[in-house]
Amino acid sequence: MTDTSLLFTPVRLGDVTLKNRIALAPMTRNRSPGGIPTDLNALYYAQRASAGLLITEGTTPDAGGRGYIDIPGLYDAAQVAGWKKVADAVHAKGGRIFAQVMHTGRISHPDFLDGGTPVAPSAIAAAGTIITREGPKPLPVPRALDAAEIPAIIATYGRAARLAVEAGLDGVEIHGANGYLPSQFLATNANQRTDEWGGSVENRARFLLGAVAAAAEAIGPGRVGLRVNPGGTFNDVADTDGAATLTHIATALSGKGLAYLHLVGGAYDYDAAGIARRHFDGPLMLNGGYDAARAEADLAAKRADVISFGVPFLANPDLPERLRLGVALNAPDPSTFYGGDSRGYTDYPALPAAAE
Ligand SMILES: Cc1cc2nc3c(=O)[nH]c(=O)nc-3n(C[C@H](O)[C@H](O)[C@H](O)COP(=O)(O)O)c2cc1C
């Protein structure tokens, strides 16, 4: 059996103390019709409340940031009421939960925007298709944001953070990874701007750092985390120097009292975890293909303070207990990842109570 003695020690992330170092990684599940979290969503998160921290699926801070079927939002009263059900259910089981704030930018389609055109730093379409209610469609050419519009979009991150706390959630994670709007600004291919929002790394990071600052201003930095993966290529972004981008972001956010920095797992062509550790003074969360042994080893080596688990946690509502006991995990069913009902969502079995 793997030693999990560090995984099950408490840790402080900003204003929030976690009972263990296991987080639920953010995962879009496309089960919030109209952008409003449901009782079923509340059950899904409450089932996983034994994590030290739950990070929700990507949640848009603005109607203009909608990008997939039935993803939740955090910009109106009905959504806040839905999130309150989620927060209450998780807290009743002793959990902690941050909402991931995700403006999809050009990874959208007029079908999700009442016929409107998605926005992005530049009028450059991402390669590929997006699944709409009518099936896959090519990603459209977005509209380049006017510089005068950008501060209002950044402000929606502050509003979303305020509404998250109003709903009783414990904080927010800004989604700065995977080719969504802040990551589009960071990218050297998707961002061809020549104003103060493009060009140098300082300029390309201005949107992301502005979004983090807006959220921190609204609810305090100790309730704000950030997820990034500079140099990642998901959703057709590219960065000619991901290491320099991460160094800049980590340095800029150091000393600010943020809850944590969270690196998406995956292949980096540089030592992302090492750079984050060297240049960021707050807690670091690592992710991607972890099992208990690797998680424990990275905690022991002080490479990370918290480990987030995606697919294993999706398929195992009691993942922390299974890691602690070293028992077998349920197999995930990818056909029910994105959309549908309770099947493949809230019906993955937990261990029988007798094993506890
Ligand atoms: C169904 C699914 C949905 C995902 N949605 C998001 C998302 O909304 N935001 C995000 O930052 N990452 C998202 N991811 C990436 C995961 O957070 C995580 O980085 C990835 O699954 C790798 O971690 P793992 O090996 O522990 O699963 C998603 C992954 C999956 C499988």
mmCIF file of C-alpha atoms and ligand atoms in Angstrom:
data_model
loop_
_atom_site.group_PDB
_atom_site.id
_atom_site.type_symbol
_atom_site.label_atom_id
_atom_site.label_comp_id
_atom_site.label_asym_id
_atom_site.label_seq_id
_atom_site.Cartn_x
_atom_site.Cartn_y
_atom_site.Cartn_z
ATOM 1 C CA MET A 1 0.000 0.000 0.000
ATOM 2 C CA THR A 2 1.267 3.459 -0.895
ATOM 3 C CA ASP A 3 2.240 5.829 1.884
ATOM 4 C CA THR A 4 -0.256 8.703 1.707
ATOM 5 C CA SER A 5 0.765 10.448 4.896
ATOM 6 C CA LEU A 6 1.431 13.831 3.258
ATOM 7 C CA LEU A 7 -1.681 13.776 1.053
ATOM 8 C CA PHE A 8 -3.790 13.660 4.181
ATOM 9 C CA THR A 9 -2.235 16.595 6.000
ATOM 10 C CA PRO A 10 -4.074 19.947 6.089
ATOM 11 C CA VAL A 11 -2.837 22.907 4.103
ATOM 12 C CA ARG A 12 -3.683 26.569 4.020
ATOM 13 C CA LEU A 13 -4.455 28.163 0.644
ATOM 14 C CA GLY A 14 -4.829 31.888 1.194
ATOM 15 C CA ASP A 15 -7.900 32.402 3.382
ATOM 16 C CA VAL A 16 -9.014 28.769 3.188
ATOM 17 C CA THR A 17 -7.729 25.752 5.117
ATOM 18 C CA LEU A 18 -8.044 22.393 3.349
ATOM 19 C CA LYS A 19 -8.387 19.127 5.260
ATOM 20 C CA ASN A 20 -6.170 17.312 2.763
ATOM 21 C CA ARG A 21 -4.021 18.032 -0.298
ATOM 22 C CA ILE A 22 -6.336 16.433 -2.851
ATOM 23 C CA ALA A 23 -8.329 18.723 -5.161
ATOM 24 C CA LEU A 24 -11.019 17.978 -7.721
ATOM 25 C CA ALA A 25 -9.655 19.426 -10.974
ATOM 26 C CA PRO A 26 -12.085 21.662 -12.886
ATOM 27 C CA MET A 27 -14.135 19.648 -15.387
ATOM 28 C CA THR A 28 -16.799 20.879 -17.779
ATOM 29 C CA ARG A 29 -19.779 18.502 -17.603
ATOM 30 C CA ASN A 30 -22.413 20.358 -19.678
ATOM 31 C CA ARG A 31 -25.292 19.657 -17.345
ATOM 32 C CA SER A 32 -26.495 23.143 -16.322
ATOM 33 C CA PRO A 33 -29.324 24.080 -18.725
ATOM 34 C CA GLY A 34 -29.661 27.824 -19.161
ATOM 35 C CA GLY A 35 -26.371 28.279 -17.297
ATOM 36 C CA ILE A 36 -28.065 27.601 -13.943
ATOM 37 C CA PRO A 37 -26.586 24.976 -11.589
ATOM 38 C CA THR A 38 -29.137 22.305 -10.645
ATOM 39 C CA ASP A 39 -29.853 19.952 -7.742
ATOM 40 C CA LEU A 40 -28.069 17.256 -9.748
ATOM 41 C CA ASN A 41 -24.959 19.459 -10.013
ATOM 42 C CA ALA A 42 -25.154 20.024 -6.233
ATOM 43 C CA LEU A 43 -25.303 16.267 -5.662
ATOM 44 C CA TYR A 44 -22.293 15.674 -7.959
ATOM 45 C CA TYR A 45 -20.111 18.139 -6.060
ATOM 46 C CA ALA A 46 -21.395 17.074 -2.617
ATOM 47 C CA GLN A 47 -20.499 13.461 -3.440
ATOM 48 C CA ARG A 48 -16.896 14.637 -3.888
ATOM 49 C CA ALA A 49 -16.750 16.874 -0.781
ATOM 50 C CA SER A 50 -14.084 14.703 0.865
ATOM 51 C CA ALA A 51 -11.529 16.521 -1.326
ATOM 52 C CA GLY A 52 -9.557 19.253 0.369
ATOM 53 C CA LEU A 53 -10.808 21.560 -2.393
ATOM 54 C CA LEU A 54 -13.354 21.172 -5.178
ATOM 55 C CA ILE A 55 -12.812 23.342 -8.233
ATOM 56 C CA THR A 56 -15.936 23.588 -10.353
ATOM 57 C CA GLU A 57 -16.315 23.232 -14.070
ATOM 58 C CA GLY A 58 -15.511 26.297 -16.178
ATOM 59 C CA THR A 59 -18.187 28.940 -15.504
ATOM 60 C CA THR A 60 -18.676 32.009 -17.649
ATOM 61 C CA PRO A 61 -18.506 35.444 -15.999
ATOM 62 C CA ASP A 62 -20.563 37.046 -18.758
ATOM 63 C CA ALA A 63 -23.166 36.161 -21.389
ATOM 64 C CA GLY A 64 -20.514 36.932 -24.012
ATOM 65 C CA GLY A 65 -18.275 34.213 -22.573
ATOM 66 C CA ARG A 66 -20.645 31.296 -23.199
ATOM 67 C CA GLY A 67 -19.047 28.689 -25.391
ATOM 68 C CA TYR A 68 -20.330 25.169 -24.912
ATOM 69 C CA ILE A 69 -23.676 23.451 -24.411
ATOM 70 C CA ASP A 70 -25.185 24.000 -20.953
ATOM 71 C CA ILE A 71 -22.130 25.316 -19.105
ATOM 72 C CA PRO A 72 -22.953 27.315 -15.982
ATOM 73 C CA GLY A 73 -22.626 31.054 -15.540
ATOM 74 C CA LEU A 74 -21.969 33.491 -12.722
ATOM 75 C CA TYR A 75 -23.529 36.733 -13.836
ATOM 76 C CA ASP A 76 -27.211 36.716 -12.874
ATOM 77 C CA ALA A 77 -29.464 36.076 -9.888
ATOM 78 C CA ALA A 78 -30.809 32.698 -11.054
ATOM 79 C CA GLN A 79 -27.259 31.409 -11.455
ATOM 80 C CA VAL A 80 -26.329 32.684 -7.992
ATOM 81 C CA ALA A 81 -29.343 30.844 -6.555
ATOM 82 C CA GLY A 82 -28.199 27.672 -8.326
ATOM 83 C CA TRP A 83 -24.648 28.027 -7.029
ATOM 84 C CA LYS A 84 -26.005 28.576 -3.518
ATOM 85 C CA LYS A 85 -27.495 25.064 -3.671
ATOM 86 C CA VAL A 86 -24.097 23.712 -4.704
ATOM 87 C CA ALA A 87 -22.216 25.625 -1.993
ATOM 88 C CA ASP A 88 -24.677 24.601 0.730
ATOM 89 C CA ALA A 89 -24.579 20.919 -0.280
ATOM 90 C CA VAL A 90 -20.765 20.875 -0.311
ATOM 91 C CA HIS A 91 -20.446 22.747 2.974
ATOM 92 C CA ALA A 92 -22.981 20.419 4.636
ATOM 93 C CA LYS A 93 -20.521 17.611 3.907
ATOM 94 C CA GLY A 94 -17.533 19.589 5.191
ATOM 95 C CA GLY A 95 -16.093 20.450 1.773
ATOM 96 C CA ARG A 96 -14.566 23.604 0.298
ATOM 97 C CA ILE A 97 -15.353 24.782 -3.233
ATOM 98 C CA PHE A 98 -14.010 27.396 -5.659
ATOM 99 C CA ALA A 99 -15.778 28.237 -8.946
ATOM 100 C CA GLN A 100 -13.583 28.192 -12.036
ATOM 101 C CA VAL A 101 -14.221 31.379 -14.018
ATOM 102 C CA MET A 102 -13.915 30.675 -17.756
ATOM 103 C CA HIS A 103 -14.640 33.151 -20.559
ATOM 104 C CA THR A 104 -14.374 31.052 -23.699
ATOM 105 C CA GLY A 105 -13.543 33.905 -26.093
ATOM 106 C CA ARG A 106 -13.125 32.516 -29.622
ATOM 107 C CA ILE A 107 -13.853 28.913 -28.521
ATOM 108 C CA SER A 108 -17.526 29.601 -29.042
ATOM 109 C CA HIS A 109 -20.099 29.940 -31.773
ATOM 110 C CA PRO A 110 -22.997 32.285 -32.597
ATOM 111 C CA ASP A 111 -25.285 29.373 -31.619
ATOM 112 C CA PHE A 112 -24.260 29.962 -27.984
ATOM 113 C CA LEU A 113 -24.367 33.761 -28.213
ATOM 114 C CA ASP A 114 -27.884 34.434 -29.486
ATOM 115 C CA GLY A 115 -26.400 34.892 -32.950
ATOM 116 C CA GLY A 116 -23.571 37.151 -31.758
ATOM 117 C CA THR A 117 -19.952 36.805 -32.826
ATOM 118 C CA PRO A 118 -17.426 35.440 -30.293
ATOM 119 C CA VAL A 119 -14.761 37.909 -29.144
ATOM 120 C CA ALA A 120 -10.985 37.441 -29.026
ATOM 121 C CA PRO A 121 -7.791 39.509 -29.017
ATOM 122 C CA SER A 122 -7.556 39.232 -32.810
ATOM 123 C CA ALA A 123 -9.882 38.169 -35.642
ATOM 124 C CA ILE A 124 -8.216 34.777 -36.017
ATOM 125 C CA ALA A 125 -10.250 31.582 -35.849
ATOM 126 C CA ALA A 126 -8.980 28.611 -33.874
ATOM 127 C CA ALA A 127 -8.568 25.531 -36.028
ATOM 128 C CA GLY A 128 -11.148 22.857 -35.418
ATOM 129 C CA THR A 129 -14.810 22.427 -34.657
ATOM 130 C CA ILE A 130 -17.086 22.993 -31.680
ATOM 131 C CA ILE A 131 -19.992 20.747 -30.705
ATOM 132 C CA THR A 132 -23.270 22.665 -30.952
ATOM 133 C CA ARG A 133 -26.798 21.354 -30.451
ATOM 134 C CA GLU A 134 -26.823 20.705 -34.197
ATOM 135 C CA GLY A 135 -23.553 18.784 -34.102
ATOM 136 C CA PRO A 136 -19.954 19.848 -34.753
ATOM 137 C CA LYS A 137 -19.463 23.175 -36.562
ATOM 138 C CA PRO A 138 -16.236 24.946 -37.598
ATOM 139 C CA LEU A 139 -14.979 27.433 -35.030
ATOM 140 C CA PRO A 140 -15.881 30.870 -36.432
ATOM 141 C CA VAL A 141 -13.661 33.881 -37.051
ATOM 142 C CA PRO A 142 -14.031 35.932 -33.844
ATOM 143 C CA ARG A 143 -14.370 39.696 -33.613
ATOM 144 C CA ALA A 144 -11.211 41.453 -32.382
ATOM 145 C CA LEU A 145 -12.005 43.330 -29.197
ATOM 146 C CA ASP A 146 -11.708 47.085 -29.324
ATOM 147 C CA ALA A 147 -9.255 48.282 -26.659
ATOM 148 C CA ALA A 148 -12.036 50.347 -25.125
ATOM 149 C CA GLU A 149 -14.142 47.207 -24.528
ATOM 150 C CA ILE A 150 -11.491 45.238 -22.674
ATOM 151 C CA PRO A 151 -11.725 46.822 -19.193
ATOM 152 C CA ALA A 152 -15.438 45.953 -19.023
ATOM 153 C CA ILE A 153 -14.701 42.300 -19.796
ATOM 154 C CA ILE A 154 -11.968 42.232 -17.155
ATOM 155 C CA ALA A 155 -14.493 43.713 -14.720
ATOM 156 C CA THR A 156 -16.800 40.707 -15.273
ATOM 157 C CA TYR A 157 -14.168 38.570 -13.479
ATOM 158 C CA GLY A 158 -14.545 40.810 -10.429
ATOM 159 C CA ARG A 159 -18.322 40.593 -10.620
ATOM 160 C CA ALA A 160 -18.209 36.802 -10.952
ATOM 161 C CA ALA A 161 -15.946 36.584 -7.894
ATOM 162 C CA ARG A 162 -18.318 38.763 -5.891
ATOM 163 C CA LEU A 163 -21.316 36.688 -6.976
ATOM 164 C CA ALA A 164 -19.457 33.461 -6.152
ATOM 165 C CA VAL A 165 -18.933 34.616 -2.583
ATOM 166 C CA GLU A 166 -22.511 35.914 -2.451
ATOM 167 C CA ALA A 167 -23.622 32.373 -3.386
ATOM 168 C CA GLY A 168 -21.548 31.004 -0.506
ATOM 169 C CA LEU A 169 -18.729 29.537 -2.597
ATOM 170 C CA ASP A 170 -15.308 29.758 -0.954
ATOM 171 C CA GLY A 171 -13.515 31.497 -3.812
ATOM 172 C CA VAL A 172 -12.736 31.455 -7.522
ATOM 173 C CA GLU A 173 -10.090 30.062 -9.813
ATOM 174 C CA ILE A 174 -9.377 32.210 -12.867
ATOM 175 C CA HIS A 175 -9.059 29.976 -15.940
ATOM 176 C CA GLY A 176 -5.953 31.299 -17.674
ATOM 177 C CA ALA A 177 -5.199 28.038 -19.520
ATOM 178 C CA ASN A 178 -6.266 25.825 -22.406
ATOM 179 C CA GLY A 179 -6.896 28.422 -25.099
ATOM 180 C CA TYR A 180 -9.815 30.345 -23.566
ATOM 181 C CA LEU A 181 -9.925 34.140 -23.553
ATOM 182 C CA PRO A 182 -7.051 34.988 -21.149
ATOM 183 C CA SER A 183 -4.944 32.254 -22.760
ATOM 184 C CA GLN A 184 -5.821 33.663 -26.208
ATOM 185 C CA PHE A 185 -4.340 36.962 -25.056
ATOM 186 C CA LEU A 186 -1.196 35.174 -23.803
ATOM 187 C CA ALA A 187 -0.743 33.299 -27.090
ATOM 188 C CA THR A 188 1.685 34.534 -29.709
ATOM 189 C CA ASN A 189 -0.458 33.087 -32.517
ATOM 190 C CA ALA A 190 -3.992 34.087 -31.402
ATOM 191 C CA ASN A 191 -2.941 37.571 -30.239
ATOM 192 C CA GLN A 192 -1.610 39.731 -33.075
ATOM 193 C CA ARG A 193 -2.437 43.055 -31.431
ATOM 194 C CA THR A 194 -0.084 46.004 -31.649
ATOM 195 C CA ASP A 195 -1.590 48.003 -28.759
ATOM 196 C CA GLU A 196 -0.862 47.570 -25.035
ATOM 197 C CA TRP A 197 -2.712 44.210 -25.061
ATOM 198 C CA GLY A 198 -0.374 42.458 -27.510
ATOM 199 C CA GLY A 199 3.250 42.012 -28.503
ATOM 200 C CA SER A 200 5.555 41.783 -25.466
ATOM 201 C CA VAL A 201 4.924 39.242 -22.737
ATOM 202 C CA GLU A 202 4.009 42.129 -20.425
ATOM 203 C CA ASN A 203 1.321 43.218 -22.868
ATOM 204 C CA ARG A 204 0.017 39.707 -23.616
ATOM 205 C CA ALA A 205 -0.290 38.953 -19.889
ATOM 206 C CA ARG A 206 -2.096 42.221 -19.141
ATOM 207 C CA PHE A 207 -5.581 40.748 -19.642
ATOM 208 C CA LEU A 208 -4.942 37.718 -17.419
ATOM 209 C CA LEU A 209 -3.278 39.709 -14.654
ATOM 210 C CA GLY A 210 -6.117 42.238 -14.892
ATOM 211 C CA ALA A 211 -8.697 39.470 -14.454
ATOM 212 C CA VAL A 212 -6.860 38.119 -11.399
ATOM 213 C CA ALA A 213 -6.577 41.625 -9.942
ATOM 214 C CA ALA A 214 -10.288 42.298 -10.513
ATOM 215 C CA ALA A 215 -11.248 39.110 -8.670
ATOM 216 C CA ALA A 216 -8.747 39.778 -5.872
ATOM 217 C CA GLU A 217 -10.062 43.297 -5.478
ATOM 218 C CA ALA A 218 -13.638 42.006 -5.249
ATOM 219 C CA ILE A 219 -13.194 39.209 -2.677
ATOM 220 C CA GLY A 220 -9.614 39.447 -1.420
ATOM 221 C CA PRO A 221 -6.576 37.706 -2.921
ATOM 222 C CA GLY A 222 -6.729 34.827 -0.440
ATOM 223 C CA ARG A 223 -9.856 33.533 -2.152
ATOM 224 C CA VAL A 224 -8.475 33.691 -5.699
ATOM 225 C CA GLY A 225 -6.476 31.004 -7.503
ATOM 226 C CA LEU A 226 -5.163 30.963 -11.046
ATOM 227 C CA ARG A 227 -4.824 28.105 -13.536
ATOM 228 C CA VAL A 228 -2.349 28.379 -16.403
ATOM 229 C CA ASN A 229 -0.324 26.305 -18.868
ATOM 230 C CA PRO A 230 1.810 28.683 -20.949
ATOM 231 C CA GLY A 231 3.053 26.925 -24.061
ATOM 232 C CA GLY A 232 0.126 24.478 -24.041
ATOM 233 C CA THR A 233 -1.474 23.989 -27.448
ATOM 234 C CA PHE A 234 -5.027 22.900 -26.577
ATOM 235 C CA ASN A 235 -7.609 24.897 -28.575
ATOM 236 C CA ASP A 236 -4.974 25.942 -31.120
ATOM 237 C CA VAL A 237 -2.950 28.387 -29.042
ATOM 238 C CA ALA A 238 0.826 28.653 -29.202
ATOM 239 C CA ASP A 239 3.456 30.596 -27.332
ATOM 240 C CA THR A 240 6.943 30.976 -28.740
ATOM 241 C CA ASP A 241 8.341 31.095 -25.186
ATOM 242 C CA GLY A 242 6.039 29.490 -22.610
ATOM 243 C CA ALA A 243 8.785 29.511 -19.990
ATOM 244 C CA ALA A 244 9.148 33.293 -20.251
ATOM 245 C CA THR A 245 5.382 33.743 -20.064
ATOM 246 C CA LEU A 246 5.068 31.585 -16.953
ATOM 247 C CA THR A 247 8.048 33.327 -15.356
ATOM 248 C CA HIS A 248 6.416 36.702 -15.948
ATOM 249 C CA ILE A 249 3.026 35.622 -14.575
ATOM 250 C CA ALA A 250 4.488 33.870 -11.526
ATOM 251 C CA THR A 251 6.716 36.835 -10.719
ATOM 252 C CA ALA A 252 3.925 39.365 -11.176
ATOM 253 C CA LEU A 253 1.633 37.448 -8.817
ATOM 254 C CA SER A 254 4.210 36.657 -6.177
ATOM 255 C CA GLY A 255 3.807 38.546 -2.918
ATOM 256 C CA LYS A 256 0.147 39.253 -3.593
ATOM 257 C CA GLY A 257 -1.317 36.700 -1.160
ATOM 258 C CA LEU A 258 -3.193 34.677 -3.774
ATOM 259 C CA ALA A 259 -4.743 31.361 -2.708
ATOM 260 C CA TYR A 260 -2.726 29.308 -5.202
ATOM 261 C CA LEU A 261 -1.240 28.847 -8.650
ATOM 262 C CA HIS A 262 -2.491 25.735 -10.487
ATOM 263 C CA LEU A 263 -0.628 24.242 -13.453
ATOM 264 C CA VAL A 264 -2.584 22.149 -15.933
ATOM 265 C CA GLY A 265 -0.913 18.776 -16.369
ATOM 266 C CA GLY A 266 0.607 17.889 -19.690
ATOM 267 C CA ALA A 267 3.722 18.022 -21.775
ATOM 268 C CA TYR A 268 5.645 21.254 -21.313
ATOM 269 C CA ASP A 269 8.875 21.844 -23.223
ATOM 270 C CA TYR A 270 10.288 23.420 -20.048
ATOM 271 C CA ASP A 271 10.183 22.749 -16.297
ATOM 272 C CA ALA A 272 6.893 24.502 -15.561
ATOM 273 C CA ALA A 273 6.619 23.270 -11.973
ATOM 274 C CA GLY A 274 10.189 24.337 -11.250
ATOM 275 C CA ILE A 275 9.652 27.808 -12.704
ATOM 276 C CA ALA A 276 6.400 28.234 -10.795
ATOM 277 C CA ARG A 277 8.084 27.209 -7.551
ATOM 278 C CA ARG A 278 11.048 29.513 -8.066
ATOM 279 C CA HIS A 279 9.084 32.603 -9.089
ATOM 280 C CA PHE A 280 5.790 32.302 -7.166
ATOM 281 C CA ASP A 281 5.787 32.469 -3.370
ATOM 282 C CA GLY A 282 2.288 31.055 -2.775
ATOM 283 C CA PRO A 283 0.899 27.510 -2.753
ATOM 284 C CA LEU A 284 1.355 25.472 -5.947
ATOM 285 C CA MET A 285 -1.141 22.926 -7.266
ATOM 286 C CA LEU A 286 -0.021 20.357 -9.841
ATOM 287 C CA ASN A 287 -2.205 18.169 -12.041
ATOM 288 C CA GLY A 288 -2.219 15.537 -14.735
ATOM 289 C CA GLY A 289 -2.187 11.755 -14.659
ATOM 290 C CA TYR A 290 -1.472 11.517 -10.935
ATOM 291 C CA ASP A 291 -1.866 8.442 -8.777
ATOM 292 C CA ALA A 292 -1.322 8.289 -5.012
ATOM 293 C CA ALA A 293 2.361 7.323 -5.223
ATOM 294 C CA ARG A 294 3.308 10.105 -7.631
ATOM 295 C CA ALA A 295 1.263 12.635 -5.684
ATOM 296 C CA GLU A 296 2.955 11.654 -2.433
ATOM 297 C CA ALA A 297 6.385 11.826 -4.076
ATOM 298 C CA ASP A 298 5.791 15.353 -5.438
ATOM 299 C CA LEU A 299 4.532 16.533 -2.044
ATOM 300 C CA ALA A 300 7.535 14.952 -0.321
ATOM 301 C CA ALA A 301 9.906 16.623 -2.795
ATOM 302 C CA LYS A 302 8.068 19.927 -2.188
ATOM 303 C CA ARG A 303 7.394 20.240 -5.909
ATOM 304 C CA ALA A 304 3.724 20.800 -5.045
ATOM 305 C CA ASP A 305 1.491 21.712 -2.097
ATOM 306 C CA VAL A 306 -1.745 20.260 -3.499
ATOM 307 C CA ILE A 307 -2.464 17.759 -6.313
ATOM 308 C CA SER A 308 -5.615 18.004 -8.425
ATOM 309 C CA PHE A 309 -7.229 14.916 -9.920
ATOM 310 C CA GLY A 310 -9.568 15.123 -12.907
ATOM 311 C CA VAL A 311 -10.739 11.889 -14.532
ATOM 312 C CA PRO A 312 -9.993 9.671 -11.492
ATOM 313 C CA PHE A 313 -12.191 11.923 -9.327
ATOM 314 C CA LEU A 314 -14.908 12.132 -11.976
ATOM 315 C CA ALA A 315 -15.248 8.330 -11.812
ATOM 316 C CA ASN A 316 -14.630 7.916 -8.061
ATOM 317 C CA PRO A 317 -16.687 10.171 -5.801
ATOM 318 C CA ASP A 318 -14.727 8.868 -2.805
ATOM 319 C CA LEU A 319 -11.315 9.198 -4.452
ATOM 320 C CA PRO A 320 -9.482 10.418 -1.290
ATOM 321 C CA GLU A 321 -10.634 7.360 0.664
ATOM 322 C CA ARG A 322 -9.669 5.032 -2.174
ATOM 323 C CA LEU A 323 -6.218 6.614 -2.392
ATOM 324 C CA ARG A 324 -5.803 6.272 1.358
ATOM 325 C CA LEU A 325 -6.812 2.610 1.334
ATOM 326 C CA GLY A 326 -4.904 1.865 -1.873
ATOM 327 C CA VAL A 327 -7.918 0.079 -3.392
ATOM 328 C CA ALA A 328 -9.031 -0.220 -7.026
ATOM 329 C CA LEU A 329 -10.640 2.714 -8.832
ATOM 330 C CA ASN A 330 -13.830 2.717 -10.927
ATOM 331 C CA ALA A 331 -13.139 3.003 -14.663
ATOM 332 C CA PRO A 332 -14.301 6.276 -16.271
ATOM 333 C CA ASP A 333 -16.842 6.233 -19.110
ATOM 334 C CA PRO A 334 -15.798 8.960 -21.589
ATOM 335 C CA SER A 335 -19.111 8.708 -23.472
ATOM 336 C CA THR A 336 -20.848 10.456 -20.541
ATOM 337 C CA PHE A 337 -18.196 13.116 -19.799
ATOM 338 C CA TYR A 338 -19.867 15.953 -21.697
ATOM 339 C CA GLY A 339 -23.615 16.308 -21.226
ATOM 340 C CA GLY A 340 -26.413 13.921 -20.381
ATOM 341 C CA ASP A 341 -28.127 13.112 -17.104
ATOM 342 C CA SER A 342 -27.188 11.393 -13.864
ATOM 343 C CA ARG A 343 -25.653 8.470 -15.753
ATOM 344 C CA GLY A 344 -21.882 8.748 -15.692
ATOM 345 C CA TYR A 345 -22.285 11.763 -13.416
ATOM 346 C CA THR A 346 -23.720 10.946 -10.003
ATOM 347 C CA ASP A 347 -24.010 7.154 -10.309
ATOM 348 C CA TYR A 348 -20.356 6.121 -9.998
ATOM 349 C CA PRO A 349 -20.343 3.911 -6.890
ATOM 350 C CA ALA A 350 -18.514 4.782 -3.688
ATOM 351 C CA LEU A 351 -16.955 2.013 -1.649
ATOM 352 C CA PRO A 352 -19.440 0.157 0.523
ATOM 353 C CA ALA A 353 -19.706 1.788 3.947
ATOM 354 C CA ALA A 354 -18.322 -1.393 5.510
ATOM 355 C CA ALA A 355 -14.922 -0.678 4.006
ATOM 356 C CA GLU A 356 -14.672 2.702 5.722
HETATM 357 C C1 LIG B 1 -14.465 15.970 -18.974
HETATM 358 C C2 LIG B 1 -13.352 16.971 -18.767
HETATM 359 C C3 LIG B 1 -13.654 18.322 -18.695
HETATM 360 C C4 LIG B 1 -12.645 19.264 -18.433
HETATM 361 N N1 LIG B 1 -12.990 20.590 -18.282
HETATM 362 C C5 LIG B 1 -12.071 21.478 -17.841
HETATM 363 C C6 LIG B 1 -12.455 22.797 -17.470
HETATM 364 O O1 LIG B 1 -13.641 23.194 -17.510
HETATM 365 N N2 LIG B 1 -11.475 23.633 -17.031
HETATM 366 C C7 LIG B 1 -10.168 23.242 -16.939
HETATM 367 O O2 LIG B 1 -9.323 24.038 -16.527
HETATM 368 N N3 LIG B 1 -9.780 21.993 -17.280
HETATM 369 C C8 LIG B 1 -10.704 21.094 -17.702
HETATM 370 N N4 LIG B 1 -10.327 19.794 -17.953
HETATM 371 C C9 LIG B 1 -8.933 19.358 -17.685
HETATM 372 C C10 LIG B 1 -8.807 18.756 -16.276
HETATM 373 O O3 LIG B 1 -8.980 19.763 -15.277
HETATM 374 C C11 LIG B 1 -7.423 18.107 -16.049
HETATM 375 O O4 LIG B 1 -6.421 19.062 -16.302
HETATM 376 C C12 LIG B 1 -7.189 16.889 -16.920
HETATM 377 O O5 LIG B 1 -8.299 15.982 -16.845
HETATM 378 C C13 LIG B 1 -5.902 16.150 -16.522
HETATM 379 O O6 LIG B 1 -5.957 15.719 -15.163
HETATM 380 P P1 LIG B 1 -6.217 14.169 -14.790
HETATM 381 O O7 LIG B 1 -5.126 13.374 -15.468
HETATM 382 O O8 LIG B 1 -6.149 14.072 -13.311
HETATM 383 O O9 LIG B 1 -7.565 13.805 -15.357
HETATM 384 C C14 LIG B 1 -11.302 18.840 -18.271
HETATM 385 C C15 LIG B 1 -11.002 17.481 -18.393
HETATM 386 C C16 LIG B 1 -11.996 16.548 -18.618
HETATM 387 C C17 LIG B 1 -11.655 15.083 -18.688
#
